[in-house]
Each structure stands twice: as structure tokens, then as C-alpha cells.
Short mmCIF file of N, CA and C in Angstrom, two decimals:
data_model
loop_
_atom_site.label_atom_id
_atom_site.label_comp_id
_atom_site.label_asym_id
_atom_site.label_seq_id
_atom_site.Cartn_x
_atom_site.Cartn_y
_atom_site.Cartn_z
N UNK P 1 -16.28 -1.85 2.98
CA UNK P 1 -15.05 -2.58 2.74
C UNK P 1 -13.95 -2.01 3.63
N UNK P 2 -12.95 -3.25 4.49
CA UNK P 2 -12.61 -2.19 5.24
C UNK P 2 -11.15 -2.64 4.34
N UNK P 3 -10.00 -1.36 4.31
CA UNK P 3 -8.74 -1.62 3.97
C UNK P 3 -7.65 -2.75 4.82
N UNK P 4 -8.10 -2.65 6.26
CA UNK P 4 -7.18 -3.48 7.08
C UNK P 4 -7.53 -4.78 7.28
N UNK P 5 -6.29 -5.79 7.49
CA UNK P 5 -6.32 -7.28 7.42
C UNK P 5 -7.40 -7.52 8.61
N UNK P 6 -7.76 -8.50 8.57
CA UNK P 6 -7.50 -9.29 10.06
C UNK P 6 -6.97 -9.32 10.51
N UNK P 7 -6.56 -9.77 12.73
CA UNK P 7 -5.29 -10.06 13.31
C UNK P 7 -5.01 -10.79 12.88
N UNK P 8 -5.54 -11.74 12.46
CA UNK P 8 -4.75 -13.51 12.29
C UNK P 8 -4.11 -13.45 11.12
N UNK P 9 -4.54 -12.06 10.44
CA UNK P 9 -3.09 -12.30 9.30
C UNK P 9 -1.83 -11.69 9.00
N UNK P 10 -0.75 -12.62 8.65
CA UNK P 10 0.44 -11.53 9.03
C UNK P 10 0.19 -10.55 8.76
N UNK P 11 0.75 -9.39 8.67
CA UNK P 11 0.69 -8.03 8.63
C UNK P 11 1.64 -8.23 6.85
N UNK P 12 1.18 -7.06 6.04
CA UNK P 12 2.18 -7.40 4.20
C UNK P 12 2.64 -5.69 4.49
N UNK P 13 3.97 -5.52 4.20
CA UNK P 13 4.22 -4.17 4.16
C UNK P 13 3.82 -3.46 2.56
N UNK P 14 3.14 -2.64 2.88
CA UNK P 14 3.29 -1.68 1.53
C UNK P 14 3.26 -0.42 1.13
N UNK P 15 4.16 0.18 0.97
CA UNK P 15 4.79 1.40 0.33
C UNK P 15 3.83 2.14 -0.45
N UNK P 16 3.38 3.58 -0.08
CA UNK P 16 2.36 4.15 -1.06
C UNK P 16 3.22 5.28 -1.08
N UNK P 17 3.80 5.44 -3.06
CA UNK P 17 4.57 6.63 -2.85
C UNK P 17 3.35 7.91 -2.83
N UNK P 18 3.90 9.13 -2.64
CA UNK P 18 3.11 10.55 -2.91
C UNK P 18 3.58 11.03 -4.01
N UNK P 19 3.09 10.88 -5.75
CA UNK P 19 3.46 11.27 -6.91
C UNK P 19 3.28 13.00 -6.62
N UNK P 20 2.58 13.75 -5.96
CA UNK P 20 2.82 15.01 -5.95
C UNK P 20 3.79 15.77 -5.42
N UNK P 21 4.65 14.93 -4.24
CA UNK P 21 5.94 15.27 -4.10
C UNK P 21 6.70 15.22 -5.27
N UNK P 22 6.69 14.33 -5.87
CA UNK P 22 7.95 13.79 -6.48
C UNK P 22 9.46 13.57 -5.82
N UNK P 23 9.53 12.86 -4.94
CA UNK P 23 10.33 12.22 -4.73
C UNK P 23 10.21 10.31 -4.39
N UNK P 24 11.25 9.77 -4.48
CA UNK P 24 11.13 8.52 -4.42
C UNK P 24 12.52 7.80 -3.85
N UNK P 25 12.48 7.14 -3.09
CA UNK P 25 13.47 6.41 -2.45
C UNK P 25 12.99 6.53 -1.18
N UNK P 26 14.89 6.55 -0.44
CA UNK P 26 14.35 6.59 1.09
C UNK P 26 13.83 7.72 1.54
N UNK P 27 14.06 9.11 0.92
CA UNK P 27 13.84 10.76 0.92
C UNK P 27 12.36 10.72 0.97
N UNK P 28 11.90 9.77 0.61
CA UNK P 28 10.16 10.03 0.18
C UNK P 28 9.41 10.17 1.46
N UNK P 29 8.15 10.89 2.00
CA UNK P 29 8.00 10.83 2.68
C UNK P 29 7.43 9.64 3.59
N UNK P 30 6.75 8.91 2.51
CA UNK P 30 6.06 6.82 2.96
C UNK P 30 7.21 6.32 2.33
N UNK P 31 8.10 5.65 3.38
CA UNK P 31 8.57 4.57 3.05
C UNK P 31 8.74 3.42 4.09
N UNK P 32 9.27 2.27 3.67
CA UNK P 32 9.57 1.53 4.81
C UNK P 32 10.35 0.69 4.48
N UNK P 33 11.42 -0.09 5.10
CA UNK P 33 12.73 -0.58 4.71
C UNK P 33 12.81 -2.11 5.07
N UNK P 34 11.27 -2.48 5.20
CA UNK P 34 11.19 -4.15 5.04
C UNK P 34 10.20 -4.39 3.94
N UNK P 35 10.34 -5.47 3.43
CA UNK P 35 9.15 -5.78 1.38
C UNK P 35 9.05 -7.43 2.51
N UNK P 36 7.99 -7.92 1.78
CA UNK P 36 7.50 -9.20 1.93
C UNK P 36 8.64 -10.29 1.64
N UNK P 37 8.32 -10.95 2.86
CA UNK P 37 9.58 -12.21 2.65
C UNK P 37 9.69 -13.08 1.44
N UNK P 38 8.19 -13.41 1.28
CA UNK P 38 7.58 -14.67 0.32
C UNK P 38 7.37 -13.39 -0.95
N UNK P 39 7.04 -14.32 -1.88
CA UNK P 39 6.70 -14.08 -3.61
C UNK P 39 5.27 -14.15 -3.63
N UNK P 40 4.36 -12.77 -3.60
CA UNK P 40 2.74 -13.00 -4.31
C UNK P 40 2.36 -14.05 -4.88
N UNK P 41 1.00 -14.58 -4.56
CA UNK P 41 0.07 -15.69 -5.42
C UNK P 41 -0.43 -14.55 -6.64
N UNK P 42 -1.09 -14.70 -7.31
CA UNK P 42 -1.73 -14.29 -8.57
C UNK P 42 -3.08 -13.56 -7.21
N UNK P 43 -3.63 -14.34 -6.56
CA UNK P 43 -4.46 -13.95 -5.61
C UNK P 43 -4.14 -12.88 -4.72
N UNK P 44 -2.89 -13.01 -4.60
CA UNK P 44 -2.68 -12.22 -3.23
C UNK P 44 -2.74 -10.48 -4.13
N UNK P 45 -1.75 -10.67 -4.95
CA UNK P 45 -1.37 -9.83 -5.78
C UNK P 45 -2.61 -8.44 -6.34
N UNK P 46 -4.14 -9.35 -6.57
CA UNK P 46 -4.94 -8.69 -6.77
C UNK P 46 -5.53 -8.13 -5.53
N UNK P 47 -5.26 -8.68 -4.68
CA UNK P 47 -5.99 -8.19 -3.07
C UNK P 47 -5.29 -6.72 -3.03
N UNK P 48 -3.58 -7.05 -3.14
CA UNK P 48 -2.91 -5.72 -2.97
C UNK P 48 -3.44 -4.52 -4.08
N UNK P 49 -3.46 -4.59 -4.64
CA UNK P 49 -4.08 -4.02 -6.00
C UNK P 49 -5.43 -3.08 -5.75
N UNK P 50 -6.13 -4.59 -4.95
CA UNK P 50 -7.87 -3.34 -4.74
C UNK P 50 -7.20 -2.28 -3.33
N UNK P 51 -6.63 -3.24 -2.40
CA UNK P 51 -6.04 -2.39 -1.31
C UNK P 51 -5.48 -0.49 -1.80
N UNK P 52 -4.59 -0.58 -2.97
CA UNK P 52 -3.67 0.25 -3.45
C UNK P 52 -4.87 1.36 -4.41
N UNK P 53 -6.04 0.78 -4.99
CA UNK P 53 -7.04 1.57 -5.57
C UNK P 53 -8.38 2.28 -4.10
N UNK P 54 -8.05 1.09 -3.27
CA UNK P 54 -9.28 1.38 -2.49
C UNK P 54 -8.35 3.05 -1.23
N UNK P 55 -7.41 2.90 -1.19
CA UNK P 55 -6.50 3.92 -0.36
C UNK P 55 -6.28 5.30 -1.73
N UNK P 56 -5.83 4.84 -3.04
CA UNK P 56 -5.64 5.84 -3.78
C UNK P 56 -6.94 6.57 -3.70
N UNK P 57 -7.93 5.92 -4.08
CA UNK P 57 -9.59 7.04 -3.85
C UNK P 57 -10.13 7.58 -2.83
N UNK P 58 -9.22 6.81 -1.80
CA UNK P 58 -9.69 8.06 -0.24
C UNK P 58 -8.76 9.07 -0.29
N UNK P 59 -7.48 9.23 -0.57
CA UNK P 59 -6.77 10.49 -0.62
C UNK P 59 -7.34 11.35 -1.62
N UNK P 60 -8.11 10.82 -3.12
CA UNK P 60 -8.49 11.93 -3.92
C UNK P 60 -9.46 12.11 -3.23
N UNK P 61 -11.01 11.68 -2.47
CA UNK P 61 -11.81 12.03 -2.33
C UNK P 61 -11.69 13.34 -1.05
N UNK P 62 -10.36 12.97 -0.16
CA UNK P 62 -10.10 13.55 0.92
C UNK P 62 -9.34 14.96 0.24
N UNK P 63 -9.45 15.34 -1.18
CA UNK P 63 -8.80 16.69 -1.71
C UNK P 63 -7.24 16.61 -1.27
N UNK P 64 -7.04 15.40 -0.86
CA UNK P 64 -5.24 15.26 -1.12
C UNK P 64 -4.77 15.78 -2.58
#
């Protein structure tokens, strides 16, 4: 499974904070200061979701 789109699709920005810092805002070390123009489908929403589980389990597996 790979994490990244296709070219042909826009690119979706998304923000993965680092809960072991603890910080959050712009101070954090991932951030980025553009969010999606449009409003999630119910579909899209779950794509981001496996995206956000499938990246959270490579940093634990990677002893992040």
C-alpha cells in the first residue's frame, strides 16, 4: 500500500502533529499554513484516516 497519491491527483495538505513534543500550533515542528480548499466527502475523509493510521504505524514501527 503505498501512502502517496497519484500525479493526477491534486495534492490534500495534511498536518501530522508530534504528540511527544507536545507542542501545537505554528511552534510545532509539522506544520503547514494551507488546509484544503473544498469540504471532505464521507469517502475522502476515510482515505485520510487510513493515510493518518497507515503513517502513524511507520513512525511506531520506526522506534519514533
Amino acid at each position: 500500500m503505498s501512502v502517496f497519491p497519484s500525479s493526477a491527483v491534486e495534492p490534500e495538505i495534511l498536518t501530522v502533529s508530534d504528540s511527544a513534543v507536545g507542542i501545537s500550533g505554528s511552534s510545532a515542528k509539522y506544520t503547514h499554513d494551507r488546509f484544503p480548499s473544498n469540504i471532505r466527502t464521507e469517502e475522502q475523509e476515510e482515505k485520510r484516516k487510513q493515510i493518518l493510521a497507515t503513517v502513524s504505524n511507520a513512525f511506531e514501527y520506526s522506534g519514533r
